[in-house]
mmCIF file of C-alpha atoms and ligand atoms in Angstrom:
data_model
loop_
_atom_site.group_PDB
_atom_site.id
_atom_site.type_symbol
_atom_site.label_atom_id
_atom_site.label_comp_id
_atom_site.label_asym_id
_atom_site.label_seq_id
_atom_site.Cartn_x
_atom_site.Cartn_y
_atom_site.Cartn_z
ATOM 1 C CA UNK A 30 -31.454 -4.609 -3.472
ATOM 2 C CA UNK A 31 -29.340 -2.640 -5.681
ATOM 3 C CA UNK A 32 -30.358 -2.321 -9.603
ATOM 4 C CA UNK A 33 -27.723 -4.607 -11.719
ATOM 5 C CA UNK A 34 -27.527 -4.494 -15.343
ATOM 6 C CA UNK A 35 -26.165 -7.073 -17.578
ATOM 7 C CA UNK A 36 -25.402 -7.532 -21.169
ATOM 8 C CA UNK A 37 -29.105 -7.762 -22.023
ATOM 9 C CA UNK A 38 -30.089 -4.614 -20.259
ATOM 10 C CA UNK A 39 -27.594 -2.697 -22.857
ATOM 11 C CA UNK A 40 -27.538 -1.700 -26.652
ATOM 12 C CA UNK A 41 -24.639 -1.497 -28.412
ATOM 13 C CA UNK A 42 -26.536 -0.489 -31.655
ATOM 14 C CA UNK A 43 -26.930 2.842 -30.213
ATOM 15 C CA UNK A 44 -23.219 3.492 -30.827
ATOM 16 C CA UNK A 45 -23.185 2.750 -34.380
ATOM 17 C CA UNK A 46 -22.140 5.837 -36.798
ATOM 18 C CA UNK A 47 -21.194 7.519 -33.420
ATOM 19 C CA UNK A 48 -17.851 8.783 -32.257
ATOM 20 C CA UNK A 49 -16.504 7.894 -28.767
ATOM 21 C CA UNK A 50 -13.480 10.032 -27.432
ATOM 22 C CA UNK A 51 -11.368 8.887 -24.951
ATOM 23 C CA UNK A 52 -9.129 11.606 -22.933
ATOM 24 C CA UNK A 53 -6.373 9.966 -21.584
ATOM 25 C CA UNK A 54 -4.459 6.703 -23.024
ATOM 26 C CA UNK A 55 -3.203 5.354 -19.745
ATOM 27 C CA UNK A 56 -4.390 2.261 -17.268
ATOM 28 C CA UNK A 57 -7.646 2.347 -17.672
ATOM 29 C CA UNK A 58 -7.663 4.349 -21.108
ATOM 30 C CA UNK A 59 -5.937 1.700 -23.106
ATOM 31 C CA UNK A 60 -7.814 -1.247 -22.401
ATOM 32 C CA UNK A 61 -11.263 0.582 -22.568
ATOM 33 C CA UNK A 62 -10.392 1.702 -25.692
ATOM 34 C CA UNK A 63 -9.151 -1.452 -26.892
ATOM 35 C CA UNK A 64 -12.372 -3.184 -25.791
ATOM 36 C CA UNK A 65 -14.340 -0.704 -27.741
ATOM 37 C CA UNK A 66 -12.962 -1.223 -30.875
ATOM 38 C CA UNK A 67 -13.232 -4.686 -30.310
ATOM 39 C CA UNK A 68 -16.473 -4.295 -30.035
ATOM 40 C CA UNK A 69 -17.208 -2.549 -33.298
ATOM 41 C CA UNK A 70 -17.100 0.802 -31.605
ATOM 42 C CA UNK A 71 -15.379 3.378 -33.153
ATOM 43 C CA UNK A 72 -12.809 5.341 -31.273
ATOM 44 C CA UNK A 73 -10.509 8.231 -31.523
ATOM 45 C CA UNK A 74 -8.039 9.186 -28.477
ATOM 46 C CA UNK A 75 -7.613 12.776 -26.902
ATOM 47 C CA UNK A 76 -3.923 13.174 -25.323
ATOM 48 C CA UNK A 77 -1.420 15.923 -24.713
ATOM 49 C CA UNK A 78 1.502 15.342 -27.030
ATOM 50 C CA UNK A 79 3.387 12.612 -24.930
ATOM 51 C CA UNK A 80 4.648 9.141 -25.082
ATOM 52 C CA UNK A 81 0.676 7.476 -24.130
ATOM 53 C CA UNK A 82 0.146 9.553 -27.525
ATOM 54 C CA UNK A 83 2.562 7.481 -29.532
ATOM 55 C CA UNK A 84 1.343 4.009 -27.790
ATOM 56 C CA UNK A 85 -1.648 4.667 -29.011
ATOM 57 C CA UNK A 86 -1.076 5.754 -32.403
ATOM 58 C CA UNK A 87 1.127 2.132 -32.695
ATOM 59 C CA UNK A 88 -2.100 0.299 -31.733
ATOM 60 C CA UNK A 89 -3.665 1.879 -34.536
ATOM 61 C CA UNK A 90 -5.786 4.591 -33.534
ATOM 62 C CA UNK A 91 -6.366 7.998 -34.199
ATOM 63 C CA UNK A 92 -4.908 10.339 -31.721
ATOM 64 C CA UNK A 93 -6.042 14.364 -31.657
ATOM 65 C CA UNK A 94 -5.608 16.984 -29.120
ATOM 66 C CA UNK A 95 -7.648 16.766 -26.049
ATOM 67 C CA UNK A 96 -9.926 20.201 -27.600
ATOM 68 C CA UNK A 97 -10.175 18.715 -31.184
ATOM 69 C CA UNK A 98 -10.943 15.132 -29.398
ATOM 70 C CA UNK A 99 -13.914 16.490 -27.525
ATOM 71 C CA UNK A 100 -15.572 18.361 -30.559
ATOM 72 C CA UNK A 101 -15.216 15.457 -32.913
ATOM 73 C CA UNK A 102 -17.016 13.065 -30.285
ATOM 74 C CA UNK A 103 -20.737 12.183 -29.349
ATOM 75 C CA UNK A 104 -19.510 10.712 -25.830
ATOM 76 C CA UNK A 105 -15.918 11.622 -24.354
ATOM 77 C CA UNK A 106 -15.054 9.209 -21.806
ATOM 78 C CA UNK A 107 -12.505 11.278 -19.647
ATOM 79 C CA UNK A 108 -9.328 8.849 -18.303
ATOM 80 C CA UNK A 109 -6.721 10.794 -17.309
ATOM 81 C CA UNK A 110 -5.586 10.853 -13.341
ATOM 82 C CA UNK A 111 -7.988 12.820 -11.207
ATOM 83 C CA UNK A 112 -5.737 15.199 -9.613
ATOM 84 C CA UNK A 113 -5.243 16.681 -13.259
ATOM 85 C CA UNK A 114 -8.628 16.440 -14.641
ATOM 86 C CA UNK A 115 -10.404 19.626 -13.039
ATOM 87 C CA UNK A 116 -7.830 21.695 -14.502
ATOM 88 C CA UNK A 117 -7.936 19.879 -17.637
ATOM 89 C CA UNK A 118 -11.678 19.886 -18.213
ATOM 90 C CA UNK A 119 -11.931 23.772 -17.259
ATOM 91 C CA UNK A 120 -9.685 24.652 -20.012
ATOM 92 C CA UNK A 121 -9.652 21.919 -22.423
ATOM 93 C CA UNK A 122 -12.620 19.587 -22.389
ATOM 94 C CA UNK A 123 -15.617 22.252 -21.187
ATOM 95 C CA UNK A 124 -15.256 24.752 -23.578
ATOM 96 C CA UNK A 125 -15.111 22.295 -27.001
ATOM 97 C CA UNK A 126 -18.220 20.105 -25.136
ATOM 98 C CA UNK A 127 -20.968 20.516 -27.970
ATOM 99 C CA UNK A 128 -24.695 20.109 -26.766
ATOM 100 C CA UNK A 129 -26.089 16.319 -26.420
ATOM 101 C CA UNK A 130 -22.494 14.997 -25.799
ATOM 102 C CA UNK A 131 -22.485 12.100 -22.861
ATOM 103 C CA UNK A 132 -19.629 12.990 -20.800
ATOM 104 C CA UNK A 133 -18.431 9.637 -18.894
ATOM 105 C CA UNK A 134 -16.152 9.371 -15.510
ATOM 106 C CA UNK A 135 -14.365 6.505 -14.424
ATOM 107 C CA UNK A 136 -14.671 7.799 -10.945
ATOM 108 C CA UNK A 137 -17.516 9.923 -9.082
ATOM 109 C CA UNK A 138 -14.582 11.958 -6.936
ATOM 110 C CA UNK A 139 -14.630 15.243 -9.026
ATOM 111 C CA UNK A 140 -18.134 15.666 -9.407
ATOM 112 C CA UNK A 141 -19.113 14.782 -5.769
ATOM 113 C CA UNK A 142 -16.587 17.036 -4.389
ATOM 114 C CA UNK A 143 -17.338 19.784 -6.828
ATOM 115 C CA UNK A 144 -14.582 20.223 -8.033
ATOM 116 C CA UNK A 145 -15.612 19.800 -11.937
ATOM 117 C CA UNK A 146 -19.128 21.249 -12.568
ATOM 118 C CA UNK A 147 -20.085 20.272 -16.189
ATOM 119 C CA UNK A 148 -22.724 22.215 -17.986
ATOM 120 C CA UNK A 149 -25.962 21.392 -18.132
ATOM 121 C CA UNK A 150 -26.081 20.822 -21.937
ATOM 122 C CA UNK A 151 -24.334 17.667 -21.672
ATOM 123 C CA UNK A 152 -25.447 14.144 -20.362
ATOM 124 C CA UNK A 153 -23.138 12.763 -17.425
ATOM 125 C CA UNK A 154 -22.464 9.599 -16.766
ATOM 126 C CA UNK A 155 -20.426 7.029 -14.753
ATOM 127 C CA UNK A 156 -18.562 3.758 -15.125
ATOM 128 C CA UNK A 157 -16.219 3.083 -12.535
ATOM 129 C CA UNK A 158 -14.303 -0.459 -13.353
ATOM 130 C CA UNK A 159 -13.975 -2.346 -9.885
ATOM 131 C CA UNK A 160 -10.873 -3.373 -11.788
ATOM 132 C CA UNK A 161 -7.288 -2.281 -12.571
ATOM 133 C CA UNK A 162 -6.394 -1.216 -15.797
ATOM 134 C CA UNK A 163 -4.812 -4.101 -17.124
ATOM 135 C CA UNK A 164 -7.941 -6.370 -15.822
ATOM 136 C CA UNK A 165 -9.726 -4.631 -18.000
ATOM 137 C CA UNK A 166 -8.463 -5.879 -21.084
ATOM 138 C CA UNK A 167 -7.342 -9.414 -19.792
ATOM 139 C CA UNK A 168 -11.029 -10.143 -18.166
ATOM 140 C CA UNK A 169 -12.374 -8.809 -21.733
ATOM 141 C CA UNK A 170 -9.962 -10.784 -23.666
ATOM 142 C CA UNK A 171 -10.633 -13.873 -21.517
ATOM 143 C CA UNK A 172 -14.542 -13.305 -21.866
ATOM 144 C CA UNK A 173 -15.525 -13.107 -18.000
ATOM 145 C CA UNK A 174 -15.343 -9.112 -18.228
ATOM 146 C CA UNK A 175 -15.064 -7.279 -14.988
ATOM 147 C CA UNK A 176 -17.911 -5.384 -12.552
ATOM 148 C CA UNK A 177 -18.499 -1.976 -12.722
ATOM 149 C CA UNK A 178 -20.467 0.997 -10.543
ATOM 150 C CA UNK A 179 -22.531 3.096 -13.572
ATOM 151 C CA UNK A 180 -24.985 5.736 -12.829
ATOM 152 C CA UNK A 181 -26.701 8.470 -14.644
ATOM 153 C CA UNK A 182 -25.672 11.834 -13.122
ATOM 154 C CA UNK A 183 -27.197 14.014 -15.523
ATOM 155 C CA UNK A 184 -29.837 13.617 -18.217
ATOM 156 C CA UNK A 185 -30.266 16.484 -20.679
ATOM 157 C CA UNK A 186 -31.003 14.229 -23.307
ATOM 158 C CA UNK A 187 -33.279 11.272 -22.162
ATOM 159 C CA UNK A 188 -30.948 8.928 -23.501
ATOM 160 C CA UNK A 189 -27.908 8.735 -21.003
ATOM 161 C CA UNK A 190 -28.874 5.816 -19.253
ATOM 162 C CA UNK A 191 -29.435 3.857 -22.292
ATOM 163 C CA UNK A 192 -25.963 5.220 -23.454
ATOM 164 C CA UNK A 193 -24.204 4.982 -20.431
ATOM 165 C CA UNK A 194 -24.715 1.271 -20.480
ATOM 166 C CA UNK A 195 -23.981 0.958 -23.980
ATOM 167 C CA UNK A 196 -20.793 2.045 -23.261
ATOM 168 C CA UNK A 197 -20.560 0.020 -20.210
ATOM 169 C CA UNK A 198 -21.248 -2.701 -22.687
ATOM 170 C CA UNK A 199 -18.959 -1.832 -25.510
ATOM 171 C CA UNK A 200 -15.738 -1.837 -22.664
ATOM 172 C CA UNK A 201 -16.954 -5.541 -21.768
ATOM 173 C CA UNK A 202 -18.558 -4.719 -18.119
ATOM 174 C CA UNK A 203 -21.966 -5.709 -18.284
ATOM 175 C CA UNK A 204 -20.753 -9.094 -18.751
ATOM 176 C CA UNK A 205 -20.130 -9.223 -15.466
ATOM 177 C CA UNK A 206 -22.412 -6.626 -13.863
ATOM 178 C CA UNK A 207 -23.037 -2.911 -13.592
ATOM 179 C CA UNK A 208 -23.893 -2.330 -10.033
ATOM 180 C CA UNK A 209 -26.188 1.274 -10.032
ATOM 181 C CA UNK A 210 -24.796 3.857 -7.853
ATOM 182 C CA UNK A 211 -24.258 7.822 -7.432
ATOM 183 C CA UNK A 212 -20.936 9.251 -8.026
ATOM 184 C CA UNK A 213 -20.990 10.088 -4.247
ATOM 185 C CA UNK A 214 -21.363 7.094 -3.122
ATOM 186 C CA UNK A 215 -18.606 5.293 -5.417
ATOM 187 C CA UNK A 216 -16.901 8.226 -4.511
ATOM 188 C CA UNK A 217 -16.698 7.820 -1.011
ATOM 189 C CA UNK A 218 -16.923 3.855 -0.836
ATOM 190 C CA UNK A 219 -13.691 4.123 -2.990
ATOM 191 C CA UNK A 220 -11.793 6.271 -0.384
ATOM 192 C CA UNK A 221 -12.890 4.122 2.402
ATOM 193 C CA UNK A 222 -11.335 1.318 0.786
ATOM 194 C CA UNK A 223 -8.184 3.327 -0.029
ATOM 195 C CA UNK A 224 -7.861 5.306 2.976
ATOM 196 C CA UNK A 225 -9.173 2.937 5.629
ATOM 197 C CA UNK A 226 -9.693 -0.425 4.772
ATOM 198 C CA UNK A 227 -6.627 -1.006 2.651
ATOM 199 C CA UNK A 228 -4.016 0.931 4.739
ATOM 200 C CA UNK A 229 -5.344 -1.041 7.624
ATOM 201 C CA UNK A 230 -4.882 -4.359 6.310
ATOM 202 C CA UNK A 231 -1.695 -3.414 4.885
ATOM 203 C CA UNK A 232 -0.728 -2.509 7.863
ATOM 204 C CA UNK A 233 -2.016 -5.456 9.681
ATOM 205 C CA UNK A 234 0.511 -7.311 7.208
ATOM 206 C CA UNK A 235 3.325 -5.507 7.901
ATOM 207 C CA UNK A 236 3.401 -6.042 11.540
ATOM 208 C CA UNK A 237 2.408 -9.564 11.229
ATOM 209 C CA UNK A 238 5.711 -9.698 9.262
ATOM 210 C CA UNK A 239 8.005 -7.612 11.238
ATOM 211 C CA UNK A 240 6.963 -9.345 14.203
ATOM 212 C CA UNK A 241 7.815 -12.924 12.738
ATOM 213 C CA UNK A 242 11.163 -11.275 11.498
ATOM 214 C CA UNK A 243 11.947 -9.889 15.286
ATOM 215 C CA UNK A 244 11.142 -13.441 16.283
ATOM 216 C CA UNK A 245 14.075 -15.233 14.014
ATOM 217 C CA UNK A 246 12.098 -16.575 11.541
ATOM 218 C CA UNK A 247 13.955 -16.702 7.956
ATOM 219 C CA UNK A 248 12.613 -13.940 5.742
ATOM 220 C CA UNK A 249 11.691 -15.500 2.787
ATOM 221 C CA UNK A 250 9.843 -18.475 5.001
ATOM 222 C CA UNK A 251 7.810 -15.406 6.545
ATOM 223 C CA UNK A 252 6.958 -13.994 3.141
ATOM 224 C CA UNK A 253 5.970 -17.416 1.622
ATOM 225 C CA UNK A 254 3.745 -18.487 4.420
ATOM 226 C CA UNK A 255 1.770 -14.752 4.463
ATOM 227 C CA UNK A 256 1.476 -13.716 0.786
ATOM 228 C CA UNK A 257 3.989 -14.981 -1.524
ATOM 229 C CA UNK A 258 2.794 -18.716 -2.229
ATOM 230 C CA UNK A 259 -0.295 -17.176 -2.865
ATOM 231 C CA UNK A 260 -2.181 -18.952 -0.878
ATOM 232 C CA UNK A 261 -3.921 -15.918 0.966
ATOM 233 C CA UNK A 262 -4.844 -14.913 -3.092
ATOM 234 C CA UNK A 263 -6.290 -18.193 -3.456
ATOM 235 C CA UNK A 264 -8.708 -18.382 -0.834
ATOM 236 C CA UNK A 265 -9.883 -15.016 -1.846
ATOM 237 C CA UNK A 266 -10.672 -16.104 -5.222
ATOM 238 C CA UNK A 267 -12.662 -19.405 -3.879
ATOM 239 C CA UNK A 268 -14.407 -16.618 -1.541
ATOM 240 C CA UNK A 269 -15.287 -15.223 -4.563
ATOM 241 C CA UNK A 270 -16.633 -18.407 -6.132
ATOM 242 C CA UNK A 271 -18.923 -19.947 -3.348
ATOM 243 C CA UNK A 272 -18.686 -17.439 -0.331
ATOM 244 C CA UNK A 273 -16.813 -16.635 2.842
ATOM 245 C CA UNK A 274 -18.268 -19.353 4.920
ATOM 246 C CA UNK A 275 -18.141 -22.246 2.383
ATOM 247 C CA UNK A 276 -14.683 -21.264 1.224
ATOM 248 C CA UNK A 277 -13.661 -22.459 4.653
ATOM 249 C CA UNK A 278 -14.470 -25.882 3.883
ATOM 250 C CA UNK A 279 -11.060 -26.017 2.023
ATOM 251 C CA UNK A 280 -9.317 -25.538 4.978
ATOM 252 C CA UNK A 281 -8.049 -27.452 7.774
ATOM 253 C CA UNK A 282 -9.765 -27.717 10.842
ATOM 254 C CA UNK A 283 -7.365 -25.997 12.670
ATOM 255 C CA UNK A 284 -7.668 -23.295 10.554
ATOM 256 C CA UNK A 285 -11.499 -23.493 10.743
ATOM 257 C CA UNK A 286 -11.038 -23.213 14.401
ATOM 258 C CA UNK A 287 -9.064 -20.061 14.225
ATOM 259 C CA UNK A 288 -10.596 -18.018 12.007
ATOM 260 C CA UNK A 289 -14.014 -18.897 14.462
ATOM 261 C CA UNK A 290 -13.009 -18.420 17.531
ATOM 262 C CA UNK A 291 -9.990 -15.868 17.146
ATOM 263 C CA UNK A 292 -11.217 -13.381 15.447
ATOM 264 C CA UNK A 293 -13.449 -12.045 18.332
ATOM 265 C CA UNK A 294 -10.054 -10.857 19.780
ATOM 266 C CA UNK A 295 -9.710 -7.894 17.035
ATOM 267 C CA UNK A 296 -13.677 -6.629 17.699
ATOM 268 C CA UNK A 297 -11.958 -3.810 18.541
ATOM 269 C CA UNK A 298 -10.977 -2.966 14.672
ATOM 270 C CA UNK A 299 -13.953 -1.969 14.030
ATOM 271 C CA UNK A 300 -14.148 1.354 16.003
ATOM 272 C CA UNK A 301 -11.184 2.864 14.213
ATOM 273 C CA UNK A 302 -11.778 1.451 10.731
ATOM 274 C CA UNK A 303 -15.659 3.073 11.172
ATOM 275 C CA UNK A 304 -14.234 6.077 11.999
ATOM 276 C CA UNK A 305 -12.061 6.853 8.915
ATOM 277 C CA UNK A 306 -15.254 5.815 7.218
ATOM 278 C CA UNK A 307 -17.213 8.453 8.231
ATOM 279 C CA UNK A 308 -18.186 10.852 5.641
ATOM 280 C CA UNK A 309 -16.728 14.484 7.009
ATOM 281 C CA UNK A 310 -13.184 12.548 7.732
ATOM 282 C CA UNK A 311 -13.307 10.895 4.094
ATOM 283 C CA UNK A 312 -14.224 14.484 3.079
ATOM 284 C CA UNK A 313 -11.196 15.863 4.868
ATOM 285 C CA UNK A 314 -8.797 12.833 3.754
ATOM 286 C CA UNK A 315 -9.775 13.645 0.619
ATOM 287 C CA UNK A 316 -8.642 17.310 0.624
ATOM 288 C CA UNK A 317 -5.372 15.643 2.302
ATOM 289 C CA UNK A 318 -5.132 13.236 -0.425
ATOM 290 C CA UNK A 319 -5.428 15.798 -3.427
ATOM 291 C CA UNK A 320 -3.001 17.969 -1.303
ATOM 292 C CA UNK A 321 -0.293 15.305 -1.056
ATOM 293 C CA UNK A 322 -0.631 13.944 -4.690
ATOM 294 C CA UNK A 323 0.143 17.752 -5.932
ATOM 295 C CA UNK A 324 3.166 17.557 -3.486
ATOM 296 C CA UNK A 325 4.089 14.082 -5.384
ATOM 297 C CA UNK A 326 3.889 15.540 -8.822
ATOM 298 C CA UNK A 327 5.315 18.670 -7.969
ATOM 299 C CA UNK A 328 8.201 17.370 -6.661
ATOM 300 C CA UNK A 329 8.614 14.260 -9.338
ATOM 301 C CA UNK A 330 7.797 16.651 -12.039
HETATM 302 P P1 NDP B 411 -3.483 7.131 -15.672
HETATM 303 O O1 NDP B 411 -2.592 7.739 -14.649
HETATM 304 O O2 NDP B 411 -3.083 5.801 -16.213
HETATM 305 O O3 NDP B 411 -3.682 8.194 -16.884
HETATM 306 C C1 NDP B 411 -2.690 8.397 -17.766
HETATM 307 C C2 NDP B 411 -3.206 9.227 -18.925
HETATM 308 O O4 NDP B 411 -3.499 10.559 -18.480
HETATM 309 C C3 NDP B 411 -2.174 9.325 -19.999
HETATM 310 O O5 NDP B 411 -2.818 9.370 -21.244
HETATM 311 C C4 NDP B 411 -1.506 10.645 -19.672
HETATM 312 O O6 NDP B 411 -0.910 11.219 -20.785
HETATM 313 C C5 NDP B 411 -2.715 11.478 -19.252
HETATM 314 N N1 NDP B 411 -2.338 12.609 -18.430
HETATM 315 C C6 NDP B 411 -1.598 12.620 -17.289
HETATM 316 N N2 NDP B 411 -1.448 13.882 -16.819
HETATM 317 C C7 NDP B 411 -2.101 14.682 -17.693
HETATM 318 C C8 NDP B 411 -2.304 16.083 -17.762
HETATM 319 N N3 NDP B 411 -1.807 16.920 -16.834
HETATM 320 N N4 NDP B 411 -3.023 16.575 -18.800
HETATM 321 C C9 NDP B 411 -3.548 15.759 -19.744
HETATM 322 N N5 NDP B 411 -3.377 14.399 -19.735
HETATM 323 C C10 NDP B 411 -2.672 13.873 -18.724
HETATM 324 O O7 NDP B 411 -4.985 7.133 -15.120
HETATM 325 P P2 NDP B 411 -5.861 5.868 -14.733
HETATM 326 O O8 NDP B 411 -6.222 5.134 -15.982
HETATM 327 O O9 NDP B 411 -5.267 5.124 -13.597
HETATM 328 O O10 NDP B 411 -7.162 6.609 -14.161
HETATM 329 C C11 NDP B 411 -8.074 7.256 -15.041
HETATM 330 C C12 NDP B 411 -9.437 7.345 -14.362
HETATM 331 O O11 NDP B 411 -9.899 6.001 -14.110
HETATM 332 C C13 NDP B 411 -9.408 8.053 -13.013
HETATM 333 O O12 NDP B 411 -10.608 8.749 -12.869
HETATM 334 C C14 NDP B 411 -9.346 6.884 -12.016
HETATM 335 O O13 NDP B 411 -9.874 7.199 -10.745
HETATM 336 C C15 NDP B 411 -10.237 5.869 -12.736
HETATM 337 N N6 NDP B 411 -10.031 4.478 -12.332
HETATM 338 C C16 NDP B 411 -8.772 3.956 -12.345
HETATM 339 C C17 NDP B 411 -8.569 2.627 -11.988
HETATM 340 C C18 NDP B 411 -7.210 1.999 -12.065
HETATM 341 O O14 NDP B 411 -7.088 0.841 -11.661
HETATM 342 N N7 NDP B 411 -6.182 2.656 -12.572
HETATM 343 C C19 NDP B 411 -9.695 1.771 -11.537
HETATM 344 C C20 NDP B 411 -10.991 2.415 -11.655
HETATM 345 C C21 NDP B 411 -11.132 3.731 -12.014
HETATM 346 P P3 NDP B 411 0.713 11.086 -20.955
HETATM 347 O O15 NDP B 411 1.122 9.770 -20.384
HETATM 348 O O16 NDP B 411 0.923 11.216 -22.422
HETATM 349 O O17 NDP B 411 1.271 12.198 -20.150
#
């Protein structure tokens, strides 16, 4: 069984008279800081000079360069997109890191790939949100909070676990659950989902509606019955509440029938999703994905 931490597992007393920097003011930045103030933590934001700068000056808090951000703080939670961040921690976070700092990730890629080596001075942490950006504050505003994967990477201190999920606290995920992980392993379970699992569904979609199309079925009639009445979104959300199996109770029996008995015809799917999921191809679609996201910003940019 994995280790699960709640709110009681977590003190957010350990964050009084402390200063948390966050690097980056963007999905996942906002709301987390948001949440932390909210929860009597207080907060100052590290950002290049740009327009997530000014957003969060107008929400009222204090905004320094990414450097000065880091030096003032006793944990910098770095948020920025993580095709940037080795180049921005090797020249702007590492060398203003002060001894005893807890460095926290949002995601395990750049450490398990090596591609950002911290020192050894400095506690390191993560707290990936199983959650978009915007979830974050919505789930916190509406009380539920959202599930995270936390782990303790490094401990120079003794006391990163115990701030890790203080922080994990403070952004409103404990609520809900801290699942314990490595960074490799959220790391890699993340690509799988993005490079295999999702792609493949996505693309189960699209031929599902291409092939209805083909067949003369109207458009929006195609859309409606496979994702816009939100139907599909609905039964996921009852799977979430009582299960896969008893979720089926809410369907029809013909339904029942089909999802029993037909989905033996795709067994095959399971050979080529377990494939992509294999750790040296993740490894390599990683390398593909970095590579293609510099091509993206290079040519938007
Ligand atoms: P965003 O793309 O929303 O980050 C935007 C922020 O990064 C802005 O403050 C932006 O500043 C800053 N930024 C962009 N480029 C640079 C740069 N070259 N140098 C310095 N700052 C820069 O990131 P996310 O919130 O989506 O992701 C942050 C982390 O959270 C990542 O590690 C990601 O994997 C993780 N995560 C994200 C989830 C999500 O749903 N988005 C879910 C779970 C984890 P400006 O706009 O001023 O340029």
């Amino acid at each position: 069984m994995s280790q699960i931490y709640h709110d009681d597992d977590a003190d957010l007393g350990l964050l009084e008279d402390r200063t948390v920097a966050l690097i980056g003011y963007g999905n996942q930045g906002r709301s987390q800081a948001l949440n932390l103030r909210d929860s009597g933590v207080n907060v100052i934001i590290g950002n290049i000079r740009d327009h997530a700068a000014v957003t969060a000056k107008e929400d009222g808090f204090h905004v320094a360069g990414i450097g000065e951000a880091c030096k003032r703080a006793d944990v910098v939670m770095i948020l920025i997109p993580d095709e940037v961040m080795p180049e921005v921690f090797d020249t702007q976070i590492a060398p203003n890191l002060v001894p005893g700092q807890l460095i926290v990730f949002a995601s395990g890629y750049n450490i398990a790939f090596d591609l950002i080596v911290p020192p050894r001075e400095v506690d390191v942490a993560l707290i990936a949100p199983r959650m978009i950006g915007i979830g974050v504050r919505e789930t916190f505003v509406a009380g539920s909070g959202f599930p995270s994967f936390v782990g303790v990477h490094h401990d120079a201190t003794g006391s990163a676990k115990a701030r890790m999920l203080a922080i994990a606290k403070g952004i409103g995920s404990t609520r809900a659950g801290c699942i314990e992980m490595s960074m490799h392993d959220e790391a890699t379970l993340d690509l799988f989902t993005e490079q295999a699992f999702g792609p493949a569904f996505g693309r189960v979609l699209m031929t599902a509606i291409e092939l209805l199309i083909e067949a003369g079925y109207p458009p929006e009639a195609v859309l409606l019955e496979l994702y816009l009445s939100g139907e599909f979104a609905y039964s996921f959300e009852k799977m979430r509440e009582v299960g896969m199996m008893r979720q089926m109770d809410f369907h029809s029996r013909t339904s029942q029938y089909g999802t029993v008995t037909r989905s033996a015809r795709f067994m095959d799917l399971a050979e080529p999703i377990k494939s992509l999921g294999e750790h040296d191809v993740v490894v390599r679609l990683h390398r593909d994905v970095t590579a293609t996201l510099k091509v993206v910003v290079t040519a938007a940019g």
